[in-house]
């Protein structure tokens, strides 16, 4: 039995991330112009239909920290310097931990309707975990379905592979769908091995009029991003609106006396929200290019390792799979190559 939260954590701040008019350029420029003219609502509606916030990335070098790529429509074709090729999408999630360093290439593909949509998060690892061997985990997120946080949860006797359904559907109400992309929710686990400690990453689909609650450790920071629709977050007496394409921060410093996260969809359309929570590292951080380390000296070392070919040697993105494989086998250090 899961009980309702006594005091959900309040929202600290809400921001709208900068729209980068990179691809397609015309969409991004038009949407930015509408924002500047005070037509934010129209810009949001058009962005949902047309896109304008996603930028492609070809060959990239990464050192230490994980990227989490969550596909919605279409997906990515991945090739890297440790000999791994993956084509994934339409809801699948890839956790890529660069560890001591690797090269990887990501080129998108569209679904049958011509749509391509994904989110990619960069996570910071604690210093003790930054130099682990590179690791890639690809999976379809297990699913939890709930009506309210106060409902009883009963797991079915047998679940389909890679899908766990936790049903609490009463009176014909549509359930809240929770895709567990990292950590766990109501006993449903993503099954991902995390090098740096526990992280919660959920995609929550809330039907109109629904309320969703989840426990949240007091020491964890929390961020929510509204992909579609709009939600209200926080306690009933101090709800904060988080509309489409906005980020809300619920830092651990506001957790005193609170016990979790509460979202309510009081809008007229279904809402789709990403929820990310984790414990602050409280370590120094230094970033440069695609490196995220703990000091300038470590960034300089990463530059030297890359120049020396320790992450592998770049290939042409136009190379065939056979040419890429031959190149990687010839140029990547033996200690970097994946072993079966």
mmCIF file of N, CA, C and O in Angstrom, residues 143-147 174-180 185 202-207 210 212 270-273:
data_model
loop_
_atom_site.group_PDB
_atom_site.id
_atom_site.type_symbol
_atom_site.label_atom_id
_atom_site.label_comp_id
_atom_site.label_asym_id
_atom_site.label_seq_id
_atom_site.Cartn_x
_atom_site.Cartn_y
_atom_site.Cartn_z
ATOM 1 N N UNK A 143 7.480 -0.461 -17.570
ATOM 2 C CA UNK A 143 6.360 0.456 -17.409
ATOM 3 C C UNK A 143 5.595 0.170 -16.141
ATOM 4 O O UNK A 143 5.316 -0.991 -15.815
ATOM 5 N N UNK A 144 5.258 1.234 -15.409
ATOM 6 C CA UNK A 144 4.346 1.133 -14.278
ATOM 7 C C UNK A 144 3.111 1.955 -14.603
ATOM 8 O O UNK A 144 3.218 3.042 -15.164
ATOM 9 N N UNK A 145 1.947 1.433 -14.277
ATOM 10 C CA UNK A 145 0.696 2.157 -14.516
ATOM 11 C C UNK A 145 -0.032 2.317 -13.186
ATOM 12 O O UNK A 145 -0.265 1.332 -12.482
ATOM 13 N N UNK A 146 -0.388 3.545 -12.851
ATOM 14 C CA UNK A 146 -1.067 3.810 -11.586
ATOM 15 C C UNK A 146 -2.181 4.828 -11.817
ATOM 16 O O UNK A 146 -2.133 5.606 -12.757
ATOM 17 N N UNK A 147 -3.190 4.814 -10.956
ATOM 18 C CA UNK A 147 -4.227 5.843 -11.043
ATOM 19 C C UNK A 147 -3.939 6.991 -10.095
ATOM 20 O O UNK A 147 -4.006 8.142 -10.468
ATOM 21 N N UNK A 174 -8.307 6.235 -16.661
ATOM 22 C CA UNK A 174 -7.063 5.974 -17.381
ATOM 23 C C UNK A 174 -5.902 6.068 -16.408
ATOM 24 O O UNK A 174 -5.825 6.991 -15.599
ATOM 25 N N UNK A 175 -4.971 5.152 -16.477
ATOM 26 C CA UNK A 175 -3.850 5.177 -15.530
ATOM 27 C C UNK A 175 -2.793 6.195 -15.921
ATOM 28 O O UNK A 175 -2.667 6.589 -17.084
ATOM 29 N N UNK A 176 -2.037 6.629 -14.939
ATOM 30 C CA UNK A 176 -0.802 7.364 -15.187
ATOM 31 C C UNK A 176 0.247 6.338 -15.602
ATOM 32 O O UNK A 176 0.417 5.312 -14.949
ATOM 33 N N UNK A 177 0.946 6.606 -16.695
ATOM 34 C CA UNK A 177 1.953 5.677 -17.208
ATOM 35 C C UNK A 177 3.340 6.213 -16.836
ATOM 36 O O UNK A 177 3.670 7.348 -17.168
ATOM 37 N N UNK A 178 4.116 5.380 -16.160
ATOM 38 C CA UNK A 178 5.450 5.771 -15.712
ATOM 39 C C UNK A 178 6.478 4.854 -16.370
ATOM 40 O O UNK A 178 6.517 3.652 -16.097
ATOM 41 N N UNK A 179 7.295 5.420 -17.246
ATOM 42 C CA UNK A 179 8.367 4.679 -17.910
ATOM 43 C C UNK A 179 9.617 4.815 -17.053
ATOM 44 O O UNK A 179 10.131 5.927 -16.860
ATOM 45 N N UNK A 180 10.118 3.705 -16.535
ATOM 46 C CA UNK A 180 11.238 3.727 -15.601
ATOM 47 C C UNK A 180 12.537 3.614 -16.404
ATOM 48 O O UNK A 180 12.940 2.536 -16.832
ATOM 49 N N UNK A 185 10.619 2.697 -9.477
ATOM 50 C CA UNK A 185 9.399 3.358 -9.023
ATOM 51 C C UNK A 185 8.377 2.295 -8.656
ATOM 52 O O UNK A 185 8.042 1.448 -9.482
ATOM 53 N N UNK A 202 12.518 9.135 -14.730
ATOM 54 C CA UNK A 202 11.191 8.648 -15.080
ATOM 55 C C UNK A 202 10.573 9.527 -16.166
ATOM 56 O O UNK A 202 10.782 10.744 -16.186
ATOM 57 N N UNK A 203 9.818 8.896 -17.027
ATOM 58 C CA UNK A 203 8.953 9.634 -17.955
ATOM 59 C C UNK A 203 7.521 9.350 -17.524
ATOM 60 O O UNK A 203 7.090 8.199 -17.498
ATOM 61 N N UNK A 204 6.780 10.406 -17.180
ATOM 62 C CA UNK A 204 5.457 10.264 -16.589
ATOM 63 C C UNK A 204 4.415 10.856 -17.529
ATOM 64 O O UNK A 204 4.476 12.044 -17.865
ATOM 65 N N UNK A 205 3.457 10.030 -17.964
ATOM 66 C CA UNK A 205 2.358 10.475 -18.811
ATOM 67 C C UNK A 205 1.096 10.581 -17.954
ATOM 68 O O UNK A 205 0.608 9.579 -17.433
ATOM 69 N N UNK A 206 0.576 11.807 -17.811
ATOM 70 C CA UNK A 206 -0.558 12.065 -16.933
ATOM 71 C C UNK A 206 -1.802 12.415 -17.748
ATOM 72 O O UNK A 206 -1.828 13.454 -18.428
ATOM 73 N N UNK A 207 -2.847 11.582 -17.684
ATOM 74 C CA UNK A 207 -4.105 11.937 -18.341
ATOM 75 C C UNK A 207 -4.715 13.185 -17.705
ATOM 76 O O UNK A 207 -4.356 13.574 -16.579
ATOM 77 N N UNK A 210 -5.554 13.889 -13.712
ATOM 78 C CA UNK A 210 -4.866 12.904 -12.872
ATOM 79 C C UNK A 210 -3.881 13.576 -11.924
ATOM 80 O O UNK A 210 -3.426 14.702 -12.143
ATOM 81 N N UNK A 212 -0.283 12.461 -9.676
ATOM 82 C CA UNK A 212 0.752 11.428 -9.497
ATOM 83 C C UNK A 212 1.699 11.880 -8.410
ATOM 84 O O UNK A 212 2.093 13.052 -8.347
ATOM 85 N N UNK A 270 -3.416 15.792 -22.302
ATOM 86 C CA UNK A 270 -2.506 14.911 -21.574
ATOM 87 C C UNK A 270 -1.148 15.579 -21.414
ATOM 88 O O UNK A 270 -0.679 16.299 -22.301
ATOM 89 N N UNK A 271 -0.510 15.350 -20.288
ATOM 90 C CA UNK A 271 0.812 15.908 -20.016
ATOM 91 C C UNK A 271 1.859 14.797 -20.064
ATOM 92 O O UNK A 271 1.590 13.650 -19.709
ATOM 93 N N UNK A 272 3.044 15.158 -20.489
ATOM 94 C CA UNK A 272 4.172 14.227 -20.575
ATOM 95 C C UNK A 272 5.362 14.916 -19.917
ATOM 96 O O UNK A 272 5.804 15.981 -20.364
ATOM 97 N N UNK A 273 5.888 14.318 -18.841
ATOM 98 C CA UNK A 273 6.883 14.985 -17.999
ATOM 99 C C UNK A 273 8.063 14.059 -17.751
ATOM 100 O O UNK A 273 7.887 12.862 -17.514
#
